[in-house]
XYZ file of C-alpha atoms in Angstrom:
285
model
C 76.665 34.252 149.156
C 73.440 36.105 150.121
C 73.664 35.196 153.844
C 77.468 36.182 153.903
C 76.750 39.650 152.127
C 73.650 40.339 154.265
C 75.225 39.694 157.820
C 78.603 41.268 156.903
C 76.566 44.371 155.828
C 74.471 44.378 158.756
C 77.356 44.099 161.166
C 79.137 46.951 159.330
C 75.838 49.239 159.383
C 75.502 48.793 162.944
C 79.176 49.388 163.914
C 79.623 52.386 161.510
C 76.152 53.912 162.520
C 77.134 53.557 166.201
C 80.131 55.686 165.349
C 79.281 58.075 162.509
C 75.561 58.384 162.767
C 72.869 57.869 159.995
C 75.132 58.710 157.243
C 75.248 57.631 153.598
C 77.288 54.458 154.260
C 75.080 53.497 157.311
C 71.886 53.814 155.055
C 73.749 52.196 151.980
C 74.867 49.080 153.992
C 71.741 48.686 155.851
C 69.770 48.636 152.753
C 72.301 46.066 151.147
C 71.673 43.912 154.403
C 67.889 44.159 154.182
C 67.852 43.234 150.552
C 70.558 40.264 150.889
C 68.855 38.832 154.105
C 65.140 39.180 152.671
C 66.257 37.607 149.397
C 67.992 34.608 151.374
C 64.835 34.060 153.553
C 62.723 33.969 150.509
C 64.903 31.601 148.613
C 65.102 29.306 151.809
C 61.316 29.270 152.184
C 60.724 28.365 148.431
C 63.227 25.701 147.906
C 62.442 22.057 148.954
C 66.150 21.779 149.967
C 67.098 25.035 151.600
C 70.492 25.864 153.094
C 68.566 26.582 156.369
C 65.197 25.372 156.697
C 63.507 28.393 158.166
C 59.960 26.493 158.260
C 61.244 24.874 161.412
C 60.575 28.113 163.241
C 56.785 27.414 162.937
C 57.431 25.087 165.858
C 57.257 26.636 169.202
C 59.834 24.591 170.994
C 62.309 24.913 168.304
C 61.893 28.778 168.176
C 62.299 29.083 172.141
C 65.327 26.842 172.202
C 66.937 29.034 169.339
C 66.067 32.220 171.089
C 67.642 31.201 174.164
C 70.822 30.298 172.201
C 70.912 33.618 170.347
C 70.071 35.828 173.353
C 72.765 34.141 175.508
C 75.268 34.542 172.868
C 74.613 38.189 172.351
C 74.962 38.803 175.888
C 77.964 36.722 176.584
C 80.102 37.833 173.761
C 79.437 41.625 174.828
C 80.190 40.980 178.403
C 83.496 38.834 177.872
C 84.864 41.616 175.761
C 84.027 44.375 178.044
C 84.848 42.646 181.435
C 88.267 41.518 180.195
C 89.275 45.093 179.394
C 87.890 46.425 182.416
C 89.665 44.019 184.605
C 93.131 44.628 182.717
C 92.965 48.316 181.906
C 90.764 49.666 184.792
C 91.723 47.282 187.547
C 95.296 46.646 186.425
C 95.126 42.679 186.685
C 97.407 40.828 184.276
C 96.067 38.507 181.653
C 96.513 35.550 183.817
C 94.896 37.226 186.672
C 92.107 38.304 184.554
C 91.647 34.750 183.381
C 91.405 33.508 186.989
C 88.843 36.052 187.991
C 86.680 35.227 184.991
C 86.472 31.617 186.440
C 83.359 32.136 188.378
C 81.408 32.015 185.228
C 82.709 28.562 184.304
C 82.044 27.334 187.915
C 78.412 28.333 187.677
C 77.903 26.674 184.305
C 79.822 23.681 185.352
C 77.716 23.154 188.427
C 74.316 24.001 186.957
C 74.638 22.402 183.485
C 74.373 18.690 184.892
C 71.469 20.000 186.973
C 69.383 21.360 184.002
C 68.207 17.911 182.604
C 67.336 16.585 186.048
C 65.135 19.576 186.774
C 63.861 19.462 183.334
C 62.639 15.787 184.050
C 60.789 16.907 187.221
C 59.316 20.338 186.563
C 59.474 20.752 182.795
C 61.724 22.235 180.225
C 59.977 25.576 179.901
C 60.582 26.949 183.642
C 64.254 25.543 183.425
C 65.161 27.240 179.972
C 63.197 30.514 180.778
C 64.361 30.517 184.445
C 68.070 30.039 183.315
C 67.689 33.256 181.187
C 66.336 35.233 184.221
C 69.153 34.037 186.315
C 71.778 35.067 184.013
C 69.870 38.417 183.619
C 70.160 38.816 187.231
C 73.805 38.492 187.025
C 73.855 41.383 184.469
C 71.483 43.304 186.991
C 74.188 42.911 189.699
C 76.679 44.839 187.447
C 74.047 47.446 186.772
C 72.781 47.823 190.329
C 75.928 47.375 192.485
C 79.114 49.220 192.950
C 81.590 48.241 190.335
C 84.093 46.165 191.980
C 85.489 42.609 191.591
C 83.366 41.035 194.593
C 80.156 42.129 192.670
C 81.415 41.180 189.228
C 82.471 37.650 190.825
C 78.741 37.358 191.885
C 77.472 38.518 188.561
C 79.672 35.965 186.759
C 78.578 33.149 188.832
C 74.898 33.840 188.201
C 75.665 34.476 184.421
C 77.419 31.232 184.284
C 74.533 29.437 186.279
C 72.032 30.608 184.040
C 74.080 29.375 181.004
C 73.761 26.030 182.490
C 70.165 26.041 181.414
C 71.453 25.935 177.805
C 72.270 22.230 178.694
C 68.682 21.430 177.652
C 68.546 23.964 174.653
C 69.500 21.617 172.117
C 67.127 18.865 173.521
C 64.500 21.456 173.125
C 65.440 22.504 169.576
C 65.550 19.013 168.457
C 62.148 17.915 170.141
C 60.652 20.676 168.094
C 61.912 19.375 164.626
C 61.263 16.229 162.622
C 63.815 13.294 162.647
C 64.497 13.937 158.909
C 65.143 17.583 159.594
C 67.761 17.116 162.440
C 70.775 18.127 160.506
C 69.031 21.457 159.397
C 68.044 21.983 163.075
C 71.355 21.232 164.409
C 72.796 23.653 161.714
C 70.314 26.668 162.704
C 71.347 26.155 166.615
C 74.962 26.259 165.694
C 74.469 29.318 163.539
C 72.420 31.023 166.286
C 75.409 30.838 168.552
C 77.721 32.392 165.728
C 75.118 35.285 164.821
C 74.493 35.738 168.548
C 78.484 36.416 169.063
C 78.532 38.706 166.219
C 75.551 40.714 167.037
C 76.709 40.779 170.643
C 79.929 42.478 169.729
C 78.175 44.721 167.143
C 75.268 45.961 169.098
C 76.036 45.912 172.553
C 79.779 46.511 171.790
C 78.977 49.445 169.786
C 76.607 50.686 172.455
C 79.215 50.498 175.185
C 81.744 52.262 172.776
C 78.972 55.141 172.149
C 78.524 55.486 175.963
C 82.067 55.839 176.388
C 82.605 58.474 173.687
C 79.980 60.582 175.454
C 82.029 60.795 178.758
C 85.564 61.485 177.332
C 86.835 64.849 175.637
C 86.385 65.073 171.738
C 89.380 63.406 169.912
C 90.013 60.829 172.493
C 90.644 57.419 171.058
C 87.956 54.969 171.023
C 90.250 52.346 172.388
C 90.633 52.650 176.075
C 94.137 51.180 175.863
C 95.293 53.758 173.295
C 93.759 56.405 175.592
C 95.703 55.290 178.535
C 99.192 55.128 176.487
C 98.458 58.725 175.200
C 97.729 59.807 178.820
C 100.718 58.026 180.212
C 102.977 59.632 177.330
C 101.560 63.102 178.111
C 101.493 62.513 181.786
C 97.897 63.255 181.843
C 96.578 61.685 184.952
C 93.343 63.340 184.725
C 92.506 62.153 181.261
C 93.617 58.595 182.106
C 91.151 58.691 185.283
C 88.254 60.072 183.082
C 88.803 57.486 180.365
C 88.727 54.573 182.885
C 85.637 56.208 184.576
C 83.783 56.365 181.144
C 84.755 52.807 180.381
C 83.295 51.691 183.752
C 80.142 53.452 183.325
C 79.699 52.169 179.670
C 80.066 48.642 181.233
C 77.496 49.311 183.869
C 74.974 50.648 181.540
C 75.583 48.120 179.033
C 74.821 45.435 181.687
C 71.772 46.999 182.267
C 70.607 46.535 178.656
C 72.040 42.880 178.842
C 69.698 42.143 181.699
C 66.794 43.666 179.666
C 67.561 41.405 176.905
C 67.789 38.306 179.111
C 64.398 39.116 180.635
C 62.927 39.591 177.139
C 64.289 36.421 176.068
C 63.036 34.708 179.036
C 59.394 35.837 178.284
C 59.682 34.778 174.708
C 60.881 31.370 175.722
C 58.095 30.981 178.291
C 55.592 32.015 175.760
C 56.788 29.694 172.849
C 57.653 26.622 174.676
C 54.920 24.154 175.006
C 54.088 23.707 178.785
C 53.596 19.844 178.101
C 57.032 19.391 176.399
C 58.497 16.293 177.379
C 62.276 16.069 176.506
C 62.467 12.356 177.909
C 59.844 11.348 175.293
C 61.340 13.569 172.740
C 64.724 11.725 172.955
C 63.179 8.421 172.186
């Protein structure tokens, strides 16, 4: 109950604060989140059989694998949400056409996932895991630095997917940093990191994109691009439709820049926390 109340309050505080600013509800829900999550952490650290064994984070390998999973989930959730809308509402692709144009990410992941364990066996887990995050960061940087059109987005998706392939060894890195008797708790924290990352990605980067969008459209314009386009079509206001589409594209570009920074920071943390001598082959035995 503490974790559910804490995470729900945190997500609400981020979303509400991004839209309404630092008002009473933002402060109140943020305080509830801080209280509930602090209480949750203290209980987990004090009990011998905690819901989540947070003491595992004392191990560098475990921490680095979890950071990689969390950072990737944050960035992926936000970009999947924004790119799907951009392709359909700005570029005019159908849902099927959008799905096909998102395939480069799956192609990159499909090619690089089998290669990650092989590379890790040759050069070590640390450069593979950290390097994968940097490759994904390069994908976000492509959207930020190059003109926003589908060819550049396809390249970005391919790089992001290729970087995600490094997560093929993230589970092994996490398990190598936990005792055998704590394997269940380690797996639970890994799975939770993906879910929390998805939530924070939509809450933080999604809210950031929404705030950037609102700053470029006239006051009173709906926050939803789809709704704004419907209103513009009804009023036959081509200028409003064009302005809303341009504002959404700009928010996608800027959010991609923040995503790139996030991946670079995560790569640095993973490099710092992963032991250089970590042997995944030995750990698996």
